[in-house]
mmCIF file of C-alpha atoms and ligand atoms in Angstrom:
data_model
loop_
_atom_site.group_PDB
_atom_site.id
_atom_site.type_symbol
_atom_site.label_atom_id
_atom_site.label_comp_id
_atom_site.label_asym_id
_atom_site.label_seq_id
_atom_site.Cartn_x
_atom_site.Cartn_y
_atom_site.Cartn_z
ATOM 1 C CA UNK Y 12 111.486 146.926 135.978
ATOM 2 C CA UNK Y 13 110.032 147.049 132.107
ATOM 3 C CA UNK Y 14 111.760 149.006 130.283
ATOM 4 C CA UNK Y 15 110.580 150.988 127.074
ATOM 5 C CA UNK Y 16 111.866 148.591 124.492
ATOM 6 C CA UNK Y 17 110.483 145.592 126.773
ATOM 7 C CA UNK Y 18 106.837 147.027 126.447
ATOM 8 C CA UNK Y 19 106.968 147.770 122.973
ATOM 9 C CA UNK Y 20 108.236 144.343 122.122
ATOM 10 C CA UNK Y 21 104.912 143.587 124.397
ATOM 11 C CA UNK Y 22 102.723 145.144 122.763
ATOM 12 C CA UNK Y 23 103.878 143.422 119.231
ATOM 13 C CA UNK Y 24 103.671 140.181 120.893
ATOM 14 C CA UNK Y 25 100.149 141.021 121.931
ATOM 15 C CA UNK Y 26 99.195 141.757 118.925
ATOM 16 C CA UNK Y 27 100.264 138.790 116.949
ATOM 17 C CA UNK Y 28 100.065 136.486 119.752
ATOM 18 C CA UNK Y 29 97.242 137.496 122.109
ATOM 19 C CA UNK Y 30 94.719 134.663 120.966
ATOM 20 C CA UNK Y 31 98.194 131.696 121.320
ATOM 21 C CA UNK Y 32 99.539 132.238 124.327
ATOM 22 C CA UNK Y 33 98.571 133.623 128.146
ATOM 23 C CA UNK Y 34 99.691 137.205 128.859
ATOM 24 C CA UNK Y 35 101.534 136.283 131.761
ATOM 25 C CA UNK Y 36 103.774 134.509 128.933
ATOM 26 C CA UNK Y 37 103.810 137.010 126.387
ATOM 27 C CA UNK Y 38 104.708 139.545 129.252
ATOM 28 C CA UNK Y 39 108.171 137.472 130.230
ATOM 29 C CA UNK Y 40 109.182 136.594 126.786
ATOM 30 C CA UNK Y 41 108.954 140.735 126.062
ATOM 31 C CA UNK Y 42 111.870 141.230 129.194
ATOM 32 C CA UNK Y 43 113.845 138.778 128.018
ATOM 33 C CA UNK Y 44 113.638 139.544 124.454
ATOM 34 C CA UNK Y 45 113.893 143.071 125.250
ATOM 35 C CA UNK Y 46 117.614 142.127 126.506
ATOM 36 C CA UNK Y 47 118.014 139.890 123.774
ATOM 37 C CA UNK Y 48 117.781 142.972 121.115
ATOM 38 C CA UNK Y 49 119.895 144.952 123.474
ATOM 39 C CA UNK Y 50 122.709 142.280 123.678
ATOM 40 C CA UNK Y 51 122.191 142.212 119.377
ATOM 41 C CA UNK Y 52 123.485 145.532 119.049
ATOM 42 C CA UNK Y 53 126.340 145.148 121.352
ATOM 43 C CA UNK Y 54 127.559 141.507 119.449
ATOM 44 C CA UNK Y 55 126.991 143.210 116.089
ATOM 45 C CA UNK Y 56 124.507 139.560 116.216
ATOM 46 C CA UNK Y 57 121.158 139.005 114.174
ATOM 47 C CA UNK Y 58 119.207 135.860 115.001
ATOM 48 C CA UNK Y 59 118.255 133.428 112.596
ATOM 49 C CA UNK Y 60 115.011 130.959 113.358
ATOM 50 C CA UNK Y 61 113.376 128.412 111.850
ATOM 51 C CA UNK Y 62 109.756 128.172 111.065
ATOM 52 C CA UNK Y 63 109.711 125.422 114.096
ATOM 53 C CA UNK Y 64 111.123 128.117 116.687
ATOM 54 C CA UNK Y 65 108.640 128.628 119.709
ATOM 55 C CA UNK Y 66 106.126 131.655 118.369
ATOM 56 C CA UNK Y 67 107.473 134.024 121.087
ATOM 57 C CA UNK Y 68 110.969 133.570 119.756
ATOM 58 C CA UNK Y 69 109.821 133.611 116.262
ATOM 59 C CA UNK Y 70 107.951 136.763 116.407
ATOM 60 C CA UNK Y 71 110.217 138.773 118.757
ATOM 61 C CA UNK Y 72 114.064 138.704 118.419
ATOM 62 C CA UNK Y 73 114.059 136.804 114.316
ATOM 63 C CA UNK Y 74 115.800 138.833 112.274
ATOM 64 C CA UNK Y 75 115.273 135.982 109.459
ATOM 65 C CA UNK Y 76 112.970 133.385 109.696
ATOM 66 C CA UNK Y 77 112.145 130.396 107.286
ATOM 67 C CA UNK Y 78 112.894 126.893 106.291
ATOM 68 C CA UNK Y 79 116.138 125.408 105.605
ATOM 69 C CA UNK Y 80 116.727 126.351 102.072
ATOM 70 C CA UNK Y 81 115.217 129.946 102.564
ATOM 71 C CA UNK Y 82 117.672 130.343 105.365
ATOM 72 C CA UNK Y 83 120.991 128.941 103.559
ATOM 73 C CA UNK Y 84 120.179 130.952 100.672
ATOM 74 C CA UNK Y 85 119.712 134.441 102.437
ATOM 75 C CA UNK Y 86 122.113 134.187 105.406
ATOM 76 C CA UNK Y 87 125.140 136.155 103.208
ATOM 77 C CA UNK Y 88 123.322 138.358 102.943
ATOM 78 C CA UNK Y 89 122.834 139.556 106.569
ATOM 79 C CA UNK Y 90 124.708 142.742 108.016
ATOM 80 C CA UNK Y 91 126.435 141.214 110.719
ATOM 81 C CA UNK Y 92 129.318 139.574 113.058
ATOM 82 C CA UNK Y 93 127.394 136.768 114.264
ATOM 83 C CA UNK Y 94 124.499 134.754 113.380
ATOM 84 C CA UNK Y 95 122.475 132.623 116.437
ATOM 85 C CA UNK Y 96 121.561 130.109 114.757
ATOM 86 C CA UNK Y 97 117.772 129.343 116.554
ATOM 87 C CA UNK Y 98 117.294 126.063 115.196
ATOM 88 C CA UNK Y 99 118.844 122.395 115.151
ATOM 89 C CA UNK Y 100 122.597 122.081 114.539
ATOM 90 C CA UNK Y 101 123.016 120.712 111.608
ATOM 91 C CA UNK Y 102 121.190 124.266 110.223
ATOM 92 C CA UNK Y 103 123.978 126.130 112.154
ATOM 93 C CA UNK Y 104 126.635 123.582 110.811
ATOM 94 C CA UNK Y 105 125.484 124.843 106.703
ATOM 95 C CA UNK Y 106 125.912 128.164 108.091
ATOM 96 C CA UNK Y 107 128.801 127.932 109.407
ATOM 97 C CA UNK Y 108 129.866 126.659 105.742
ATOM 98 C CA UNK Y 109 128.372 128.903 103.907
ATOM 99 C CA UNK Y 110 128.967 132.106 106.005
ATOM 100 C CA UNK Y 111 132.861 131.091 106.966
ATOM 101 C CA UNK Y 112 133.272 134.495 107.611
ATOM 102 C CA UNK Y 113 130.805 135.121 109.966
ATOM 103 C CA UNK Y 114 130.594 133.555 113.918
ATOM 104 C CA UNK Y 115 127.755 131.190 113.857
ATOM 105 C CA UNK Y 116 126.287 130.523 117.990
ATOM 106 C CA UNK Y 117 123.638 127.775 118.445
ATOM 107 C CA UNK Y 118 122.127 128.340 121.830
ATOM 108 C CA UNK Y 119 122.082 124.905 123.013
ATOM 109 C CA UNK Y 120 124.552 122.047 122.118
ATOM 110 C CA UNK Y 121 121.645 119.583 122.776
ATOM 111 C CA UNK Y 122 119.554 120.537 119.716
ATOM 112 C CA UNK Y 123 120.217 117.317 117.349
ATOM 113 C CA UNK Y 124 117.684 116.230 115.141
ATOM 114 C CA UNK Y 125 116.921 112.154 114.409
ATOM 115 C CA UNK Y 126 117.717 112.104 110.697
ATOM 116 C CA UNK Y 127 121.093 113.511 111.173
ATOM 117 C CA UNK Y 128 122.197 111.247 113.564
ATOM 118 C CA UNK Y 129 120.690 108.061 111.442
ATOM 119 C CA UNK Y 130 123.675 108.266 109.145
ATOM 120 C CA UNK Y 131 127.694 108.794 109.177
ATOM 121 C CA UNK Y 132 130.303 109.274 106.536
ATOM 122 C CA UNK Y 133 131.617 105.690 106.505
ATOM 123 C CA UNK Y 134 127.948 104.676 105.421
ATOM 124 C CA UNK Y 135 127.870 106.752 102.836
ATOM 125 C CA UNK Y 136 131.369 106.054 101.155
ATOM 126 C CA UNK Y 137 130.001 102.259 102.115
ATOM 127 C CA UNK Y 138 127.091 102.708 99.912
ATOM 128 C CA UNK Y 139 129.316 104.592 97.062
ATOM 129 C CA UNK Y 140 131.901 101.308 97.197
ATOM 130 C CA UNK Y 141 128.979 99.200 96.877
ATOM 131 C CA UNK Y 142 126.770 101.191 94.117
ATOM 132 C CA UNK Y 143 129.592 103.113 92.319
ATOM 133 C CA UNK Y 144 127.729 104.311 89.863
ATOM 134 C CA UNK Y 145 125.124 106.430 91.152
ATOM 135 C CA UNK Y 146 125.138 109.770 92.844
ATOM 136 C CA UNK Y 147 124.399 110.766 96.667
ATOM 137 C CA UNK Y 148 121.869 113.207 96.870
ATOM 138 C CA UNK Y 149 121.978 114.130 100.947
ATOM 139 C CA UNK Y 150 119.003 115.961 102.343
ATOM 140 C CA UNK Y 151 120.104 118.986 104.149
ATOM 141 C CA UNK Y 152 119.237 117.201 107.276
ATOM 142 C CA UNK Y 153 122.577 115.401 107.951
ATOM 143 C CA UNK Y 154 125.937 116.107 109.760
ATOM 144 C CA UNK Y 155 128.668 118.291 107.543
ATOM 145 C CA UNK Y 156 130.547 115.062 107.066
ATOM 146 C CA UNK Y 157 127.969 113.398 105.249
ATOM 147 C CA UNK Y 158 127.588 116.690 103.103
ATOM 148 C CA UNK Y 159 131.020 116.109 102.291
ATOM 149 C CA UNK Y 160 130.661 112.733 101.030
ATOM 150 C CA UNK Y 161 127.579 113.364 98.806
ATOM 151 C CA UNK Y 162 127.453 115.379 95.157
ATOM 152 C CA UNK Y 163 124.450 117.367 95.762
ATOM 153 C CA UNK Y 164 121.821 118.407 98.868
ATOM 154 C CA UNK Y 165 118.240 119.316 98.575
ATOM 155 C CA UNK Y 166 115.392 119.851 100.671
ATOM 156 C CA UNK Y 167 112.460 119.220 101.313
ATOM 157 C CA UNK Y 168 111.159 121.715 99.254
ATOM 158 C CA UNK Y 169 113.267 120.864 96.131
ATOM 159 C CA UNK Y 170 114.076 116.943 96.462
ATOM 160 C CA UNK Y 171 111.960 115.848 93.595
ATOM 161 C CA UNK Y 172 112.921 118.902 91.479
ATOM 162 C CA UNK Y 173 116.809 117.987 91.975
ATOM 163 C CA UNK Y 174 115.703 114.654 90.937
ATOM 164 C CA UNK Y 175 113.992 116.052 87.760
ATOM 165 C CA UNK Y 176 116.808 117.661 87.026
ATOM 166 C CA UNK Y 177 119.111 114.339 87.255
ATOM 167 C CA UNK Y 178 116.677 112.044 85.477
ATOM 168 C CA UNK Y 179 116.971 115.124 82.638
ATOM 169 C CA UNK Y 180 120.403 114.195 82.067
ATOM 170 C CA UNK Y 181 120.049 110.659 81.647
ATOM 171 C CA UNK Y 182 120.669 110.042 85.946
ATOM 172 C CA UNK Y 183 117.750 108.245 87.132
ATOM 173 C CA UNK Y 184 119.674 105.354 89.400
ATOM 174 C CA UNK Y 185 120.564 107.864 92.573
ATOM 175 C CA UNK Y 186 121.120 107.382 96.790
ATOM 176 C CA UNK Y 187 119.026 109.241 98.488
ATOM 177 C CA UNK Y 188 119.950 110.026 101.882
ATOM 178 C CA UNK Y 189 118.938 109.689 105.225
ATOM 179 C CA UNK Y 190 115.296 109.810 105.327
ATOM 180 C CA UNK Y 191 113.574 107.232 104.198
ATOM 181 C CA UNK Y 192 110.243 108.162 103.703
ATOM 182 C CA UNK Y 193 110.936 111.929 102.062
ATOM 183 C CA UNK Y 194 112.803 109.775 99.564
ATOM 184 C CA UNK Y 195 109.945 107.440 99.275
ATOM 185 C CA UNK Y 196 107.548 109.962 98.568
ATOM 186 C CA UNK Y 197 109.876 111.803 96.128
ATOM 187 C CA UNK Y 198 110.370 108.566 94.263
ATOM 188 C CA UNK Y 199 106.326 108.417 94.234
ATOM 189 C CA UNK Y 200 105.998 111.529 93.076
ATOM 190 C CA UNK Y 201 108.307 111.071 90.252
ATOM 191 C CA UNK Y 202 107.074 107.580 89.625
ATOM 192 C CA UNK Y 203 110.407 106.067 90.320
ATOM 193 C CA UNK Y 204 111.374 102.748 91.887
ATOM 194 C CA UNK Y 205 112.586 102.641 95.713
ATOM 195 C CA UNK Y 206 114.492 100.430 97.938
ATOM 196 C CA UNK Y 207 115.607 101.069 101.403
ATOM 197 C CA UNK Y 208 119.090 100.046 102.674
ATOM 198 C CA UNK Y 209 120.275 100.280 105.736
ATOM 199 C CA UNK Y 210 123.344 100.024 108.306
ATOM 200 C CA UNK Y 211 123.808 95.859 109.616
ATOM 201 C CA UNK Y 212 125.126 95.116 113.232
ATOM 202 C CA UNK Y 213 128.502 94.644 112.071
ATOM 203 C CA UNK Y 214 128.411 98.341 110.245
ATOM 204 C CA UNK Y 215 128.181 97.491 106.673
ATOM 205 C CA UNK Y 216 124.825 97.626 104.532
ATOM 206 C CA UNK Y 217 121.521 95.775 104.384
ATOM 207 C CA UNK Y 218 119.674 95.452 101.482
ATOM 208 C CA UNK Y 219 121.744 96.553 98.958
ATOM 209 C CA UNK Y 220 121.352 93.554 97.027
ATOM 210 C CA UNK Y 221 117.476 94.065 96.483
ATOM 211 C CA UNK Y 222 118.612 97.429 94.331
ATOM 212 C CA UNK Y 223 117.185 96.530 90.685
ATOM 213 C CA UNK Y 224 120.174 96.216 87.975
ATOM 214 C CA UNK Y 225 118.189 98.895 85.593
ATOM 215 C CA UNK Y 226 115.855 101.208 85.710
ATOM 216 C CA UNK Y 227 114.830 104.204 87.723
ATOM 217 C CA UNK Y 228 115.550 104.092 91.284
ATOM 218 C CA UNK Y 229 115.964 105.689 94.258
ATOM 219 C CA UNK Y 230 118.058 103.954 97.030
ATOM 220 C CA UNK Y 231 116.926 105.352 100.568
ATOM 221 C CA UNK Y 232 118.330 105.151 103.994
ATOM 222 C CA UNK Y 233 116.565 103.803 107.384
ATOM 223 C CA UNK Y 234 116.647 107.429 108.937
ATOM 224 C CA UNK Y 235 113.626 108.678 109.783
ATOM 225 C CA UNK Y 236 112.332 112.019 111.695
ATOM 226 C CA UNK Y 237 111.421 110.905 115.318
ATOM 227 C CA UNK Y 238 108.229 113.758 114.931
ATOM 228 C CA UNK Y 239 107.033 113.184 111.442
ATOM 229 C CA UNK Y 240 107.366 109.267 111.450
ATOM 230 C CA UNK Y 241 104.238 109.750 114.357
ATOM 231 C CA UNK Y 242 101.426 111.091 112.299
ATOM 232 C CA UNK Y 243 99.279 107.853 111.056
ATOM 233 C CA UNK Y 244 96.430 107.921 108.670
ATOM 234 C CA UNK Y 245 94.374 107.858 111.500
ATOM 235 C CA UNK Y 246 94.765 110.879 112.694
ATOM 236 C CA UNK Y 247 93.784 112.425 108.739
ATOM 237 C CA UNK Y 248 90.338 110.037 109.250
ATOM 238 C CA UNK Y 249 89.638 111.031 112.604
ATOM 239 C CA UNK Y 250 90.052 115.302 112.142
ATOM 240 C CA UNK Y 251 87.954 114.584 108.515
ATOM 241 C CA UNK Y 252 85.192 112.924 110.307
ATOM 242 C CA UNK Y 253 85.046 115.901 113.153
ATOM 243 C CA UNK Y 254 85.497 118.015 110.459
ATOM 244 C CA UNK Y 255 84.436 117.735 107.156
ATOM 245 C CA UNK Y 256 85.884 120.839 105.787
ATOM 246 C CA UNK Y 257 89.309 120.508 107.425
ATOM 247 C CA UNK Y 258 92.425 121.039 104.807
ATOM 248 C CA UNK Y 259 95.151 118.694 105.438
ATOM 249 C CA UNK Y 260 98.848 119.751 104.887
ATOM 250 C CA UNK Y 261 101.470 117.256 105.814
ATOM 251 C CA UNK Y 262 105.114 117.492 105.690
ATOM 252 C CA UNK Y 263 106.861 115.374 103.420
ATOM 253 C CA UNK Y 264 108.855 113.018 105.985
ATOM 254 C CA UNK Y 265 105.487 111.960 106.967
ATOM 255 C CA UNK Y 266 104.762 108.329 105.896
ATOM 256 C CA UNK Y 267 103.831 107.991 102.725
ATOM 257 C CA UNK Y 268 100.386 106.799 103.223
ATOM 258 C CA UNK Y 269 99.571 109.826 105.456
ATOM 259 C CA UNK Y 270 101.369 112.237 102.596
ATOM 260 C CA UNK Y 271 98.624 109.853 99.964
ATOM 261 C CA UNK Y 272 95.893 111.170 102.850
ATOM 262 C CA UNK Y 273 96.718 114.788 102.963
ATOM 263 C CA UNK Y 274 95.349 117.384 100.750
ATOM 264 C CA UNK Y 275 98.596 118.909 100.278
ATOM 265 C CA UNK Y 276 102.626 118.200 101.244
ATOM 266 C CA UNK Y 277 105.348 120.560 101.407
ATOM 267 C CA UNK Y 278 108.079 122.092 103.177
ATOM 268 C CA UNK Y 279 107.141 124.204 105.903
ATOM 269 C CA UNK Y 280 107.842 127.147 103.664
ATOM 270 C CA UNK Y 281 105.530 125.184 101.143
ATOM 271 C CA UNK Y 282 102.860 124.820 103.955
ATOM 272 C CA UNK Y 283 102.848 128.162 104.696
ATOM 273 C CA UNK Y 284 102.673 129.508 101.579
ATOM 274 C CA UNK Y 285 99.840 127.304 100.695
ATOM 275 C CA UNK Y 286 97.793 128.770 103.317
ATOM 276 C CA UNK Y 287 98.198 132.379 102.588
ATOM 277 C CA UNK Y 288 97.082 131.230 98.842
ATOM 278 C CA UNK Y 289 94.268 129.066 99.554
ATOM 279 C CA UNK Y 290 93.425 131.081 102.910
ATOM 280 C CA UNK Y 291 91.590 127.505 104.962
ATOM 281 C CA UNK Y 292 89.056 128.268 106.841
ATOM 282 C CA UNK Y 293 90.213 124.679 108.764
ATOM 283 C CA UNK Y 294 93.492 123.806 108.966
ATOM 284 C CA UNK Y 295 95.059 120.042 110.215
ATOM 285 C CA UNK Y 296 98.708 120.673 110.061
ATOM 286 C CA UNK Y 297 101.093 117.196 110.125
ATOM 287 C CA UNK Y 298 104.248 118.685 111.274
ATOM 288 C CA UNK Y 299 106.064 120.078 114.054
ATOM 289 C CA UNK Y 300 103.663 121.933 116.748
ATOM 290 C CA UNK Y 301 105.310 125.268 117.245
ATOM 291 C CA UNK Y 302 104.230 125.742 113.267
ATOM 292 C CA UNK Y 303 101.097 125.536 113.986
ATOM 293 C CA UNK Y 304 101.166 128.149 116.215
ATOM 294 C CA UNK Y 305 103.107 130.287 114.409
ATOM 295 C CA UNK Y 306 100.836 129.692 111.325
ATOM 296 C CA UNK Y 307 97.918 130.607 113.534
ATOM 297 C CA UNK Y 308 99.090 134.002 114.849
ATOM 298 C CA UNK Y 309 99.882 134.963 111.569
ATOM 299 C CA UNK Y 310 96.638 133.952 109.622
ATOM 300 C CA UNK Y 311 94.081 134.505 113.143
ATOM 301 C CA UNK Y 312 90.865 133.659 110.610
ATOM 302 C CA UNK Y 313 92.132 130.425 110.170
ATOM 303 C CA UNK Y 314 91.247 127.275 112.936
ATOM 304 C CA UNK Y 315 93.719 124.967 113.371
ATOM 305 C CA UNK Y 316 92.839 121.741 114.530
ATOM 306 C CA UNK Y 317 94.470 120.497 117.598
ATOM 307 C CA UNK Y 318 95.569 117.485 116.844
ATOM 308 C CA UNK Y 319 99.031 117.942 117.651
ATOM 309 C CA UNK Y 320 101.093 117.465 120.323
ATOM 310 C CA UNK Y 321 104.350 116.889 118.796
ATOM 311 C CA UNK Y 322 107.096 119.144 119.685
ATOM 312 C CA UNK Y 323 110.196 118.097 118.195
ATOM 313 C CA UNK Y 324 112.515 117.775 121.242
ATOM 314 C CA UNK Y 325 115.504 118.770 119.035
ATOM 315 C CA UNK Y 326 113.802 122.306 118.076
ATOM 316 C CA UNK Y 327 113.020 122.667 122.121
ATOM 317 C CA UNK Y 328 115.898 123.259 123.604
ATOM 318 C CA UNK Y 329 116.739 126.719 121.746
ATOM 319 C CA UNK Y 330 114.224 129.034 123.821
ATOM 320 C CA UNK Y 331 114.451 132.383 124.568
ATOM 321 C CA UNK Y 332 116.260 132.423 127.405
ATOM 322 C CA UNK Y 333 118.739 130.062 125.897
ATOM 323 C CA UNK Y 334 119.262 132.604 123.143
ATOM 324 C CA UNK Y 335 120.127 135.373 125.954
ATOM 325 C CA UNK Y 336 122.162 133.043 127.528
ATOM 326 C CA UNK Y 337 124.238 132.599 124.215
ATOM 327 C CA UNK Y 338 124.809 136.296 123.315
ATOM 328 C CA UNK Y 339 125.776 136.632 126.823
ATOM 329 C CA UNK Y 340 128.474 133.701 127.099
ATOM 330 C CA UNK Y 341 129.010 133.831 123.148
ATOM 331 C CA UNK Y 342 128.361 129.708 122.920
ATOM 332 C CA UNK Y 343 127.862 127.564 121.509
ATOM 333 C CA UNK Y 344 130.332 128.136 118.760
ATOM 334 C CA UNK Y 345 130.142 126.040 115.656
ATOM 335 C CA UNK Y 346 132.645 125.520 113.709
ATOM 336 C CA UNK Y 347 133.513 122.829 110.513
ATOM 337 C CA UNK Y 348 136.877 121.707 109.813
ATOM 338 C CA UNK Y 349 138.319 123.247 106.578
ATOM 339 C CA UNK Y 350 138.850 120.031 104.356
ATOM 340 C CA UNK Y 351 135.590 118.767 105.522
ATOM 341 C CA UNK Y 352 133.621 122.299 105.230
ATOM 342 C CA UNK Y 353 135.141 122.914 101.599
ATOM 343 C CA UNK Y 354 133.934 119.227 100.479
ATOM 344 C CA UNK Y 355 130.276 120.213 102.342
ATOM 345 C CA UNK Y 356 130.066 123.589 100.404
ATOM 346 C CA UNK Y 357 129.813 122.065 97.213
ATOM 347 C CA UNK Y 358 127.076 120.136 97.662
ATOM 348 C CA UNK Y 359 124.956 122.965 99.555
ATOM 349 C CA UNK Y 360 125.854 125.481 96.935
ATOM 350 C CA UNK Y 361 124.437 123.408 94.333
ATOM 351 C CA UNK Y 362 121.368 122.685 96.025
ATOM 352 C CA UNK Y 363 121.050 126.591 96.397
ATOM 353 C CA UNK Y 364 121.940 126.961 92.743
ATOM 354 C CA UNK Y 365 118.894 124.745 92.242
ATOM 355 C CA UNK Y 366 116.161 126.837 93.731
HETATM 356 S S1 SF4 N 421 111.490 117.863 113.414
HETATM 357 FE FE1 SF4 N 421 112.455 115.921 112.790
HETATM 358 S S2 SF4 N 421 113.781 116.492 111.057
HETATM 359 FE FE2 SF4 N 421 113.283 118.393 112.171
HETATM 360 S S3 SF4 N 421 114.968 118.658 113.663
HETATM 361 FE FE3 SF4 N 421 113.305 117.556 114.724
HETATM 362 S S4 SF4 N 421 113.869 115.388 114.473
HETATM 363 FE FE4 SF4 N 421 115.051 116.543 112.946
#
């Protein structure tokens, strides 16, 4: 039986989503959000989603939505008991360390994410033995362990400006960790050296003895995003010869030959940001899939070229009824261990100091 709050929600989803996804759709996802918002009020709960959550998610039970950084920074300030944390877990993990006093839930103990799992802490405090000297910046993509082994995090949206900042006060030899290709592109864009290092078959480190005795440089790590890694120039050639007017906007842990392709690169909150500016009339968006469809029911005047396919399989497994299913049970708690979440603090609060 619908009930009132399960048609309203309906009609919202309509609205914003009629011209993305098939009524019959929109019509389910209203029930079980509908129960979702009830179950909320009863857990004293808000839900928290990334900008790669499946649009009926996004636009339906999100109390906050936004990229990684956006959603560190404004998660204390959130009314509440406990946070679901729709997104991968290493998002819930920095919530759990910077909201200790909240419970942080991640609906689905499956939601892991390729960069985070390219790198441990015995890697890192391998690469500080063997390059004592510089600092570990660790994008926010990475485990709480490795957080707690590096001086600073950034993301994605404020790599090269940490960077900046370092090279300001005389740092310009730094590790930059775990994906490669985000710190290749930073070390482009700031006209720094790079080399890549990586872990050997017996656990220690490859390639550390190609890192350059002076100068600027930024050592990165093999990890790479199992989505973003995908997108070849290629694809930038093909949608610009269908369509001459098409805007490209790629993320920056594309390759850095498709980044050199695209009109524009940024983190998601970057992308869509950009788009709301520069209002395309064409849109080819190199990232995750579910963003494009979320960009697309909130900017309807805008096409967006089909090109993708790529659904991170990480960001998949936290659906709606996965979400229920976590307010119901209250799992999938996440905790960090107190040594390990004080160490991990540090570094996240000074990357949130930075924006
Ligand atoms: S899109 Fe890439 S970086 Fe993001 S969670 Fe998935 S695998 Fe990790």
């Amino acid at each position: 039986m619908t009930t009132a709050r399960a048609e309203s929600i309906y009609r919202r989803l309509v609205a914003r989503l009629g011209r993305v996804l098939p009524e019959m759709e929109l019509r389910h996802a209203a029930e079980v959000a509908a129960e979702i918002e009830r179950l909320k009020v009863m857990r004293q709960a808000v839900v928290v989603a990334h900008n790669y959550m499946e649009p009926a998610l996004y636009y339906s039970v999100a109390d906050l939505t936004g990229d990684s950084l956006d959603l560190s920074r404004r998660l204390k300030d959130l009314q509440c008991r406990t946070v679901v944390f729709c997104g991968v877990r290493f998002m819930a993990e920095s919530a759990a360390i910077l909201a200790p006093d909240r419970q942080i839930l991640i609906p689905s103990p499956r939601a892991g994410c390729s960069l985070a799992e390219s790198i441990t802490a015995e890697d890192v405090r391998n690469l500080k033995a063997a390059l004592p000297e510089m600092p570990v910046v660790s994008y926010v993509n990475t485990y709480a362990e490795v957080k707690a082994e590096s001086d600073i995090c950034c993301t994605s949206s404020n790599a090269a400006a940490v960077l900046r900042k370092l090279g300001e006060k005389g740092i310009r030899r730094v590790i930059f960790l775990p994906d490669e290709y985000l710190a290749r592109n930073t070390a482009g864009e700031l006209g720094w050296n790079f080399v890549v290092v990586g872990r050997n078959e017996n656990g220690g480190l490859d390639g550390v003895g190609g890192v350059p005795g002076q100068g600027a440089v930024v050592v990165g790590w093999r990890g790479r995003c199992e989505v973003h890694e995908r997108f070849t120039v290629a694809d930038v050639e093909n949608a610009r010869r269908q369509f001459p007017d098409v805007t490209v906007l790629a993320h920056p842990e594309c390759p850095p030959e498709v980044v050199e392709a695209a009109d524009f690169s940024g983190s998601t909150n970057a992308m869509i940001s950009y788009v709301e500016r520069n209002g395309p009339r064409r849109l080819l968006l190199l990232t995750e899939c579910s963003m494009g469809d979320n960009i697309q029911a909130a900017n309807p005047d805008v096409e967006i070229v089909r090109l993708c396919t790529l659904r991170c399989p990480h960001m998949n497994e936290v659906t709606l009824e996965q979400t229920r299913w976590s307010l119901e049970n209250m799992e999938y708690r996440v905790t960090v261990e107190d040594t390990i979440a004080e160490a991990a603090a540090r570094s996240l609060e000074g990357m949130i100091a930075f924006a």
